[in-house]
PDB file of C-alpha atoms in Angstrom:
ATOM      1  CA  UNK A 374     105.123 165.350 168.703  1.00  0.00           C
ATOM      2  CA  UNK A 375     102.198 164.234 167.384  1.00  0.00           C
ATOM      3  CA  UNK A 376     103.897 160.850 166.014  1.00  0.00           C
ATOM      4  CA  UNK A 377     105.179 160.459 169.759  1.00  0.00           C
ATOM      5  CA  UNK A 378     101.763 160.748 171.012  1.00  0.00           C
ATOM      6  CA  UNK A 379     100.758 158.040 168.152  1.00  0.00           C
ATOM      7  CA  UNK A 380     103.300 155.734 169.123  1.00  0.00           C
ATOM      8  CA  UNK A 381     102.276 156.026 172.528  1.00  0.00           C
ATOM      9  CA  UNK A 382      98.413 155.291 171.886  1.00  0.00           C
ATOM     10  CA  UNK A 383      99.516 152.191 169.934  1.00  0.00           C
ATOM     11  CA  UNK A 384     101.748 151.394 172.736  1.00  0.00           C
ATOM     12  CA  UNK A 385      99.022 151.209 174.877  1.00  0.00           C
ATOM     13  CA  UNK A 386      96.299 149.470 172.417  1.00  0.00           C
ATOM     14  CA  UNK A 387      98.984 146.784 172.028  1.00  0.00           C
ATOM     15  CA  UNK A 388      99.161 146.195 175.943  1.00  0.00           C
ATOM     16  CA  UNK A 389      95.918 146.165 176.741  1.00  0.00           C
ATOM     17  CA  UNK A 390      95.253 143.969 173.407  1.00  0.00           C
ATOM     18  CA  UNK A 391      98.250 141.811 175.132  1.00  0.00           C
ATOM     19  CA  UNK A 392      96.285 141.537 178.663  1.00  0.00           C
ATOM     20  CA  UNK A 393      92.794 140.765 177.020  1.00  0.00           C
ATOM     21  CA  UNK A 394      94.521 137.899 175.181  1.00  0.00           C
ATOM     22  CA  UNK A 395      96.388 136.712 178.298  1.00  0.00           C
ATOM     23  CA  UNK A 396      93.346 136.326 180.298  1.00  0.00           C
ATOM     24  CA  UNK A 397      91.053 135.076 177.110  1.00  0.00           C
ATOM     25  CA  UNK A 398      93.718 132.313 176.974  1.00  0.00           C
ATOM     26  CA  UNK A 399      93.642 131.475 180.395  1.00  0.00           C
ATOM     27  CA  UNK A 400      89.811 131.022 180.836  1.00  0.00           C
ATOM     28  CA  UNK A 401      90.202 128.941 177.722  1.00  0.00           C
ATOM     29  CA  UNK A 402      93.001 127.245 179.777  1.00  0.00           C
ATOM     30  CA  UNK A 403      90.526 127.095 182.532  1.00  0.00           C
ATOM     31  CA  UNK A 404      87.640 126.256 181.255  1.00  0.00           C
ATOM     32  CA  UNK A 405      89.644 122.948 179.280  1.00  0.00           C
ATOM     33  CA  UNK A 406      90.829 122.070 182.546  1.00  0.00           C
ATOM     34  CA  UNK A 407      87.410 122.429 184.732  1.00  0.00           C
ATOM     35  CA  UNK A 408      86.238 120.151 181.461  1.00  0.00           C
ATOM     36  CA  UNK A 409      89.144 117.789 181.714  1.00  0.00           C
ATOM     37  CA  UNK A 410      88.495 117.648 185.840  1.00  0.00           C
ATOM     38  CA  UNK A 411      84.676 116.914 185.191  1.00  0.00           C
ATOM     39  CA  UNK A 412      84.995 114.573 182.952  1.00  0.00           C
ATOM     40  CA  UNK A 413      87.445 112.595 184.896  1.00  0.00           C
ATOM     41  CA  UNK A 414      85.735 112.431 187.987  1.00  0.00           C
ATOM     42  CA  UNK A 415      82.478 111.509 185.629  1.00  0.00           C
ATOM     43  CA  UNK A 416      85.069 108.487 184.885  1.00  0.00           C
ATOM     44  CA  UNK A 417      85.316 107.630 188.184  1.00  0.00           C
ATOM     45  CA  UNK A 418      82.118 107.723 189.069  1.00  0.00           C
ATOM     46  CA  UNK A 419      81.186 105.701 186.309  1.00  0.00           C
ATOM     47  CA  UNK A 420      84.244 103.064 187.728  1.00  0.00           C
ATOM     48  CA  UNK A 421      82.786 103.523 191.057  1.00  0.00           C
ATOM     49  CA  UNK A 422      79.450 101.850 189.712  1.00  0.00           C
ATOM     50  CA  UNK A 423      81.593  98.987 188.092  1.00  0.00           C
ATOM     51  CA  UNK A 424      82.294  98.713 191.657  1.00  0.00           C
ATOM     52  CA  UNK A 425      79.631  98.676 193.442  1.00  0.00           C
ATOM     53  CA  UNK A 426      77.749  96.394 190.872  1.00  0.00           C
ATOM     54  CA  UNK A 427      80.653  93.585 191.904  1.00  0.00           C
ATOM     55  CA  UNK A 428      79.890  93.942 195.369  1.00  0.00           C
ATOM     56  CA  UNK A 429      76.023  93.281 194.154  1.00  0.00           C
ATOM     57  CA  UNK A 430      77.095  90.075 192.890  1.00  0.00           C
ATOM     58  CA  UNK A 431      78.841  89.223 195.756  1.00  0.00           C
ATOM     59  CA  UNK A 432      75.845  89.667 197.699  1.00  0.00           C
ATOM     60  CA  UNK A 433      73.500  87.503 194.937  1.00  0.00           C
ATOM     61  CA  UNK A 434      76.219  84.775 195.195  1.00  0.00           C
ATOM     62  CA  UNK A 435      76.000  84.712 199.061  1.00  0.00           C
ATOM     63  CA  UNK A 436      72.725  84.529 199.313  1.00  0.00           C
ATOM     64  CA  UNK A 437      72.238  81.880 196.337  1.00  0.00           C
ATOM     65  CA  UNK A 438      75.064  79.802 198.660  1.00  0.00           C
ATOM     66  CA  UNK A 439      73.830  80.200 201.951  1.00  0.00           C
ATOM     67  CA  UNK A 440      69.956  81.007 201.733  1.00  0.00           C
ATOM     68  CA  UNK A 441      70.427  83.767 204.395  1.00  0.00           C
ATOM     69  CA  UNK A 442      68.487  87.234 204.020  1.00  0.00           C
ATOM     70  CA  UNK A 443      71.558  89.156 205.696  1.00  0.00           C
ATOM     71  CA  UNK A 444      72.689  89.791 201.771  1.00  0.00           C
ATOM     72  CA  UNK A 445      68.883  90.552 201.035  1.00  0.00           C
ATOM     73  CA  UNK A 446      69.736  93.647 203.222  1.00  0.00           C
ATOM     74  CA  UNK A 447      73.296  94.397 201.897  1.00  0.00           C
ATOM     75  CA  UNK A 448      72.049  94.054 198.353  1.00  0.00           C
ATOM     76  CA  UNK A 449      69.222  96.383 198.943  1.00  0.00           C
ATOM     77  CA  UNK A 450      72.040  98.892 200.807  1.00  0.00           C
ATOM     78  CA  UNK A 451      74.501  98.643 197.895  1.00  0.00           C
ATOM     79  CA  UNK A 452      71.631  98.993 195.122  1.00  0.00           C
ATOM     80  CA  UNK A 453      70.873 102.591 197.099  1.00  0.00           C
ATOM     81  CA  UNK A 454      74.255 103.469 196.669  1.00  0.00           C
ATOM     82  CA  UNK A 455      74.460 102.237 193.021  1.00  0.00           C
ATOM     83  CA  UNK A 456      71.780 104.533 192.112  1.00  0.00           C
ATOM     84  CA  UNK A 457      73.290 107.481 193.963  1.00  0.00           C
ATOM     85  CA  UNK A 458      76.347 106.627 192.341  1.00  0.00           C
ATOM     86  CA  UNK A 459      74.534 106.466 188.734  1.00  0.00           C
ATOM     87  CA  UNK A 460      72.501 109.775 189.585  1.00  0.00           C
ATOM     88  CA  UNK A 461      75.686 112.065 190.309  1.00  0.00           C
ATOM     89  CA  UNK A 462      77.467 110.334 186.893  1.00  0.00           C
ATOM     90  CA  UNK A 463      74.039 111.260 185.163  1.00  0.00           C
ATOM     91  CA  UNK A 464      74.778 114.523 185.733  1.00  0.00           C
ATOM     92  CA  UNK A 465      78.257 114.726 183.891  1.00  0.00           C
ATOM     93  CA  UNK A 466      76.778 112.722 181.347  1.00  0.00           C
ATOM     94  CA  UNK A 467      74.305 114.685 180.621  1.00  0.00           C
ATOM     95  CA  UNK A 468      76.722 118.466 180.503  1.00  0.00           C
ATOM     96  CA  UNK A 469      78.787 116.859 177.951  1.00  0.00           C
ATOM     97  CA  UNK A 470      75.828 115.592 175.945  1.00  0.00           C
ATOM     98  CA  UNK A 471      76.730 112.066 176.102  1.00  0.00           C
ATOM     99  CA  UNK A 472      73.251 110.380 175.116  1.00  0.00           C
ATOM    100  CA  UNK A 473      70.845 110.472 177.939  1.00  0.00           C
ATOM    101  CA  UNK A 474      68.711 107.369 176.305  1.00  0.00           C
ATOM    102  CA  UNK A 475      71.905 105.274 177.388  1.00  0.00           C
ATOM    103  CA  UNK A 476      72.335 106.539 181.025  1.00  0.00           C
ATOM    104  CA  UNK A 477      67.934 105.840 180.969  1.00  0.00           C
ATOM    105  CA  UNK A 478      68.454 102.609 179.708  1.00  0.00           C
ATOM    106  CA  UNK A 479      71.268 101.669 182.176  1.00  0.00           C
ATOM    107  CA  UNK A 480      68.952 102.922 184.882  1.00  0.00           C
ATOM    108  CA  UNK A 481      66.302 100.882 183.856  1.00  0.00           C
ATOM    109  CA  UNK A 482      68.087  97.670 183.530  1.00  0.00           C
ATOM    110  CA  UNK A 483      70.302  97.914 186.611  1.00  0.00           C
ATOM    111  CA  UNK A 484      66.114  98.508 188.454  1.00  0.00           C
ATOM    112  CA  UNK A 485      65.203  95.312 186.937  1.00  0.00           C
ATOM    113  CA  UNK A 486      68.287  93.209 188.492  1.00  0.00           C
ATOM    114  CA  UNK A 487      67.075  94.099 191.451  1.00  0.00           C
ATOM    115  CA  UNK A 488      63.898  92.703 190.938  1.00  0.00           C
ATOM    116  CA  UNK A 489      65.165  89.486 189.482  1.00  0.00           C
ATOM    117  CA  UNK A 490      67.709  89.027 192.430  1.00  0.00           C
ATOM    118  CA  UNK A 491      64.089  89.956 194.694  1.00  0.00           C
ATOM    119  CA  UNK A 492      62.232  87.658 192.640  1.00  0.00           C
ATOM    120  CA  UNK A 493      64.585  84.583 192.759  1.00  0.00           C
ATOM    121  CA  UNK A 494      64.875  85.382 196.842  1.00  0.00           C
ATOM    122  CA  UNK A 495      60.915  85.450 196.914  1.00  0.00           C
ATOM    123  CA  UNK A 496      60.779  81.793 194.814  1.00  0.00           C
ATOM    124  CA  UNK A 497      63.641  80.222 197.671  1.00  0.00           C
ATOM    125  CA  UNK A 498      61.690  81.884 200.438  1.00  0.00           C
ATOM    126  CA  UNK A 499      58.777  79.784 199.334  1.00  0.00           C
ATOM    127  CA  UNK A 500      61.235  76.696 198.958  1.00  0.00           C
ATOM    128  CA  UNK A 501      62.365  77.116 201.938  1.00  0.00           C
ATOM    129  CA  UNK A 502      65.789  79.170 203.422  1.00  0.00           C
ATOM    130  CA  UNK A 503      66.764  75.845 205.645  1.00  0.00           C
ATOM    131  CA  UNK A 504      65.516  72.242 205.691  1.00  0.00           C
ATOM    132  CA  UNK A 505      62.307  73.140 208.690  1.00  0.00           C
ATOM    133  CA  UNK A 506      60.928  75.968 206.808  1.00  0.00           C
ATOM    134  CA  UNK A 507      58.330  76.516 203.372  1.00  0.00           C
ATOM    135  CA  UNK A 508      58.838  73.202 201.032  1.00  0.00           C
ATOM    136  CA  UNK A 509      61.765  71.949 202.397  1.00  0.00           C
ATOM    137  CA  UNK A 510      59.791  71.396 205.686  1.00  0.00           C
ATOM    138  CA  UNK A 511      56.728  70.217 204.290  1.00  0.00           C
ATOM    139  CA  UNK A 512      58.647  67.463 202.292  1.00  0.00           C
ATOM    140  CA  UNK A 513      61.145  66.386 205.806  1.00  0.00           C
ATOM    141  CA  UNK A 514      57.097  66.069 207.804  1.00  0.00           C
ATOM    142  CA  UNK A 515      55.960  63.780 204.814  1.00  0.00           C
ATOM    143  CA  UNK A 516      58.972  62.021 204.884  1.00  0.00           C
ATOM    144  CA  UNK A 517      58.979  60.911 208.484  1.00  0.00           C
ATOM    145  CA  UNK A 518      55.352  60.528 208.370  1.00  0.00           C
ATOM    146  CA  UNK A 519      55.682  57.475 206.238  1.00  0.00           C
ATOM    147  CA  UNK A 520      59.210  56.668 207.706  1.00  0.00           C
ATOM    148  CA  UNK A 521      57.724  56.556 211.345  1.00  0.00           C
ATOM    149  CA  UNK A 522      54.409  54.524 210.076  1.00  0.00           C
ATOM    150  CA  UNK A 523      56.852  52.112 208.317  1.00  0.00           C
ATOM    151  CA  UNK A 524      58.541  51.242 211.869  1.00  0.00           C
ATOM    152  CA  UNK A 525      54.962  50.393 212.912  1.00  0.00           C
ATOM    153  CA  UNK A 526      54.937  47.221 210.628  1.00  0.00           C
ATOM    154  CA  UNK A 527      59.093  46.699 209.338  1.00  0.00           C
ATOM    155  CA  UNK A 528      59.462  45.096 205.850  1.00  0.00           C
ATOM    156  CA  UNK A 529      62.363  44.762 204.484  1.00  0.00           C
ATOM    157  CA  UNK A 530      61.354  45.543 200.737  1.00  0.00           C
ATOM    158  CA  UNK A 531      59.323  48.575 201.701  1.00  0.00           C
ATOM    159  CA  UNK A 532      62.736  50.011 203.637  1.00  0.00           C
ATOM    160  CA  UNK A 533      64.666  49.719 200.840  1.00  0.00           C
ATOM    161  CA  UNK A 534      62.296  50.847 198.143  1.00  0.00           C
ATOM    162  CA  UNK A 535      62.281  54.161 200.986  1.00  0.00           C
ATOM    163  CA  UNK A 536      66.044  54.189 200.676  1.00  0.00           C
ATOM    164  CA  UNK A 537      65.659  54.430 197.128  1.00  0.00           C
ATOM    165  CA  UNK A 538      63.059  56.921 196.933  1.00  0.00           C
ATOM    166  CA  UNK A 539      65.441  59.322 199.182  1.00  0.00           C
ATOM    167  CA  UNK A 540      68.248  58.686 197.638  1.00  0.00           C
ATOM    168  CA  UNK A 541      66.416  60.267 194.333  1.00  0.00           C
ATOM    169  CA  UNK A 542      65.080  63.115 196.405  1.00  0.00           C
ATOM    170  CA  UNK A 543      68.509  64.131 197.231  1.00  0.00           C
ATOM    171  CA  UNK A 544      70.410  63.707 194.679  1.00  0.00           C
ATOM    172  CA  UNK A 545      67.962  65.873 192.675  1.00  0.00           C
ATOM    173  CA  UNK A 546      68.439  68.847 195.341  1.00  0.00           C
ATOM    174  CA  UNK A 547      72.041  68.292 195.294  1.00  0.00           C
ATOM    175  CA  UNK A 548      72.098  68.220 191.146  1.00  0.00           C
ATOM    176  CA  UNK A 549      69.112  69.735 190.113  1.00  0.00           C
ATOM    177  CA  UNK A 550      68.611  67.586 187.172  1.00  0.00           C
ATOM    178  CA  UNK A 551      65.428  65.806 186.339  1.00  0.00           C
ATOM    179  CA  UNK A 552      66.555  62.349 185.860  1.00  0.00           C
ATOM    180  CA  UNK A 553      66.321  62.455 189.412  1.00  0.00           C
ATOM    181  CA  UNK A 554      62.648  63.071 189.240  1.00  0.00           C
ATOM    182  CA  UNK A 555      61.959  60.438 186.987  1.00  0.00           C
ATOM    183  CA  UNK A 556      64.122  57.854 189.176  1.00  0.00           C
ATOM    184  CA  UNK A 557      61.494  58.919 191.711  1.00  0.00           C
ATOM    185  CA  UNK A 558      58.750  57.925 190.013  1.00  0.00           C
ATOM    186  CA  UNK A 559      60.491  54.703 189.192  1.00  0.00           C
ATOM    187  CA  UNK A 560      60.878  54.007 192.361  1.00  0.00           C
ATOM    188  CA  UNK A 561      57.538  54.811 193.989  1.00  0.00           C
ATOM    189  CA  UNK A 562      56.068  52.328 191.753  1.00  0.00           C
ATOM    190  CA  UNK A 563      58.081  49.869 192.812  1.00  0.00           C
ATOM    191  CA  UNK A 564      57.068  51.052 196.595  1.00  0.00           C
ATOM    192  CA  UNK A 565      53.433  50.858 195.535  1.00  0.00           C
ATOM    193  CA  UNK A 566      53.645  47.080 193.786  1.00  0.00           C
ATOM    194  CA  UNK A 567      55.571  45.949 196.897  1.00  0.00           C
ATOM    195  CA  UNK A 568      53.338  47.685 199.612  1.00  0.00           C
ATOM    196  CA  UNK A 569      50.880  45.645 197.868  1.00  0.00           C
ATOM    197  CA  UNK A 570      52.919  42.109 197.612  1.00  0.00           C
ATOM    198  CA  UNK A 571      54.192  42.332 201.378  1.00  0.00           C
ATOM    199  CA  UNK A 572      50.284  43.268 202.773  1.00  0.00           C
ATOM    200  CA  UNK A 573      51.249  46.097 204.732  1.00  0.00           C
ATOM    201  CA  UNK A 574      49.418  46.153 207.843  1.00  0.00           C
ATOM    202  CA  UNK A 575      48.594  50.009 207.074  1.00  0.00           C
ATOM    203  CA  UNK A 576      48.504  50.091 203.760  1.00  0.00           C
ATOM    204  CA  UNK A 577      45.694  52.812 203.317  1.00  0.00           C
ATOM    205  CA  UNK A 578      47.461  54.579 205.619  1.00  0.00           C
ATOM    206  CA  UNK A 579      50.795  54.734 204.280  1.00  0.00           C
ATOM    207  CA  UNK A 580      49.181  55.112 200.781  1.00  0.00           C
ATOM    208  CA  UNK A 581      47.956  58.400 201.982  1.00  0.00           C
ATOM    209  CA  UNK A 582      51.396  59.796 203.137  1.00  0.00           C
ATOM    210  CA  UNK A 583      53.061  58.561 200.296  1.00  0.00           C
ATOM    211  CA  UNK A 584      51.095  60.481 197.931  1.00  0.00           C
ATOM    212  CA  UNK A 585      51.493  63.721 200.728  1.00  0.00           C
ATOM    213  CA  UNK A 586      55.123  62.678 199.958  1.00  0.00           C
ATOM    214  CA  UNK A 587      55.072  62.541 196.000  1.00  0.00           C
ATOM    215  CA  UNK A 588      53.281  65.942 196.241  1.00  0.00           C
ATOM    216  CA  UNK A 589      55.566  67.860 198.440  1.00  0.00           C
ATOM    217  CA  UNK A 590      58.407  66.540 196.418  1.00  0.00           C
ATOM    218  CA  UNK A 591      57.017  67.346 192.857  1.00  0.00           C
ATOM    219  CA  UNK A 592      56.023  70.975 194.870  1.00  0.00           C
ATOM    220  CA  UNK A 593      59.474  71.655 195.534  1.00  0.00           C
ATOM    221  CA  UNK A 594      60.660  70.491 192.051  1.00  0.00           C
ATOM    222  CA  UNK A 595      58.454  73.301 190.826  1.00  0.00           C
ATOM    223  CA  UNK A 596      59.805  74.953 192.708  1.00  0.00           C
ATOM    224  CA  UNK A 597      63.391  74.623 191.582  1.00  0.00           C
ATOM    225  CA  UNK A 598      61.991  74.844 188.105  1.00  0.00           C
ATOM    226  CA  UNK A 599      61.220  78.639 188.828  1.00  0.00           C
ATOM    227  CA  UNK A 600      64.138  79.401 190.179  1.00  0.00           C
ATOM    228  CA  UNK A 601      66.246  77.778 187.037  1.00  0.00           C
ATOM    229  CA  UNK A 602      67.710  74.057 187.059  1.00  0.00           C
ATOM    230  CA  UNK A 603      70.475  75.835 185.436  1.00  0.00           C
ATOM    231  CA  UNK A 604      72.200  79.368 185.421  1.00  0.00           C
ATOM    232  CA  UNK A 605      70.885  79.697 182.145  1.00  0.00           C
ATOM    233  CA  UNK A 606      67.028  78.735 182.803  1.00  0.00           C
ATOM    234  CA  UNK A 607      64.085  80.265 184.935  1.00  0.00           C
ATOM    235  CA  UNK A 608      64.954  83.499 187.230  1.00  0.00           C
ATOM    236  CA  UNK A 609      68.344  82.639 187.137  1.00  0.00           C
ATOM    237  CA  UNK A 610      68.920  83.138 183.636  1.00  0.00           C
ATOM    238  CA  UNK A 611      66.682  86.108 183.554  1.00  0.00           C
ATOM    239  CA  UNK A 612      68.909  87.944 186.274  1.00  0.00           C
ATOM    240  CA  UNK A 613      72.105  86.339 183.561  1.00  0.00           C
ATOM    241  CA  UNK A 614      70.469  87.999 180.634  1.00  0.00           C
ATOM    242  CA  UNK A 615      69.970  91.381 182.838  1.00  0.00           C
ATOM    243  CA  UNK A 616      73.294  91.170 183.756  1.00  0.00           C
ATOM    244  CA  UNK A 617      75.067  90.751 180.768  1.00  0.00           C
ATOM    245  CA  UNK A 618      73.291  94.049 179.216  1.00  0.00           C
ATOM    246  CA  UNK A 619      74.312  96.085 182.270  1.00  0.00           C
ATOM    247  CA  UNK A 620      77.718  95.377 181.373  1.00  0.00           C
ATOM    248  CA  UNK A 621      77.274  96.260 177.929  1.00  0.00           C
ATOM    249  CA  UNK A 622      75.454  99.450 179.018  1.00  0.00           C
ATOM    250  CA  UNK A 623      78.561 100.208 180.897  1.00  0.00           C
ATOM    251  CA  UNK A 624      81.443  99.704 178.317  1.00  0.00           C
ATOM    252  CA  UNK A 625      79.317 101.757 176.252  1.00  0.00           C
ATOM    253  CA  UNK A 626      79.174 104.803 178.696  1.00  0.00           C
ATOM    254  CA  UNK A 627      82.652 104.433 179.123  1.00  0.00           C
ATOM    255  CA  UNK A 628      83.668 104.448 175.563  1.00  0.00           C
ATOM    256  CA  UNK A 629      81.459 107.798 175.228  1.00  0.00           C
ATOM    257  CA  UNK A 630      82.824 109.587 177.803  1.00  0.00           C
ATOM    258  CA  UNK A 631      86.794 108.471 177.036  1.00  0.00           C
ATOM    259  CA  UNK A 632      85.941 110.044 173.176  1.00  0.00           C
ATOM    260  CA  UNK A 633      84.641 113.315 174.460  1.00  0.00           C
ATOM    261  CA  UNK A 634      87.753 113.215 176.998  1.00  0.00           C
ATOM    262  CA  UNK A 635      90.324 112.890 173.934  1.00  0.00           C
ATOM    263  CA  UNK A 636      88.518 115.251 171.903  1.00  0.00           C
ATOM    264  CA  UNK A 637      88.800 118.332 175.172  1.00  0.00           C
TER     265      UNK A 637
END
């Protein structure tokens, strides 16, 4: 009897050890898969801002191409959502303990893209966003200042030293490259020595809007100058250098978060 009743209790130790284990193994099972779900969607959100920083530089080429403030406004709208985007992956990060200096850092460097992309539209807006407006329309007035005073009294030499003087001014916006700005210079000499030679009825006159012209011209060459002759030089290649870290600030998160997903 009492063996029976010994049997029995064991019986019932081993079941209810059986039904603890069963549900200790499935929180386990649980909690691994809540982890596994988290840290996936952490993924994704982390792919999301990949995303989202493309359609960023979609809106900085635009812009750069067509001098319109339009993708201003859907840069500004896309860099809220970027930082939602890197907020709600911040929190993933941060459960897992993936480092929190690297989602600080990314932060901080995707904040100062945005001010070189403000920066660079700050330097054109100065420039000029068409040919009537900041720079751009202070050089055109100059221009046809001396172009109309030059139909006052026509000579030939002094119309094609203005061809040439043109010619340098636009091939420099079109190229960016100094050599245009020293082909300038060249050739406002020459306009100077032959304003002299041909005795220009209003030569004082058209001296003065010359030099009104060499100034706006070497204004918006400055001006260029800031914003970078190159990708590689002035805000431009700030914004590159920016750029290029943000990338490697993603791979990195990425890398971190596919380790801690292989090791769940």
């Amino acid at each position: 009897m009492f063996f029976l009743k010994t049997f029995k209790t064991q019986l019932i130790a081993m079941a209810i050890l059986s039904i603890v284990s069963f549900f200790i193994l499935g929180a386990f099972f649980y909690s691994s898969s809540q982890n596994s779900k988290e840290l996936s969607q952490t993924h994704s959100e982390i792919k999301n801002i990949q995303n989202i920083i493309l359609q960023l530089r979609r809106n900085e080429k635009d812009f750069l191409a067509r001098k319109d403030l339009k993708y201003q406004a859907k840069y500004n709208k896309n860099f809220k959502k970027l930082m939602a985007s890197v907020d709600k992956a911040s929190i993933g990060l941060k459960k897992y303990s993936i480092n929190g200096e690297k989602i600080q850092s990314l932060k901080d460097i995707l904040n100062q893209y945005a001010k070189n992309f403000n920066a660079i539209i700050d330097i054109q807006q100065h420039i000029g966003l068409n040919p009537k407006d900041g720079l751009y329309g202070s050089l055109r007035k100059s221009v046809h200042d001396l172009e109309d005073l030059l139909k006052k009294d026509v000579k030939y030499k002094l119309q094609v030293d203005m061809l040439m003087l043109r010619r340098a001014e636009k091939d420099f916006m079109l190229r960016s490259n100094l050599k245009y700005l020293k082909k300038f210079d060249k050739s406002l000499k020459v306009f100077l020595a032959d304003a002299k030679q041909v005795k220009l009825s209003n030569y004082d006159e058209a001296i003065n809007l010359l030099n009104n012209y060499k100034k706006d011209f070497y204004n918006l060459v400055e001006g260029y100058k800031q914003i970078g002759l190159t990708p590689k030089s002035g805000a431009l290649g700030e914004m590159r250098s920016t750029i290029h870290k943000t990338d490697v600030a993603l791979e990195e998160l990425i890398e971190n978060v596919n380790l801690v997903m292989k090791n769940e």
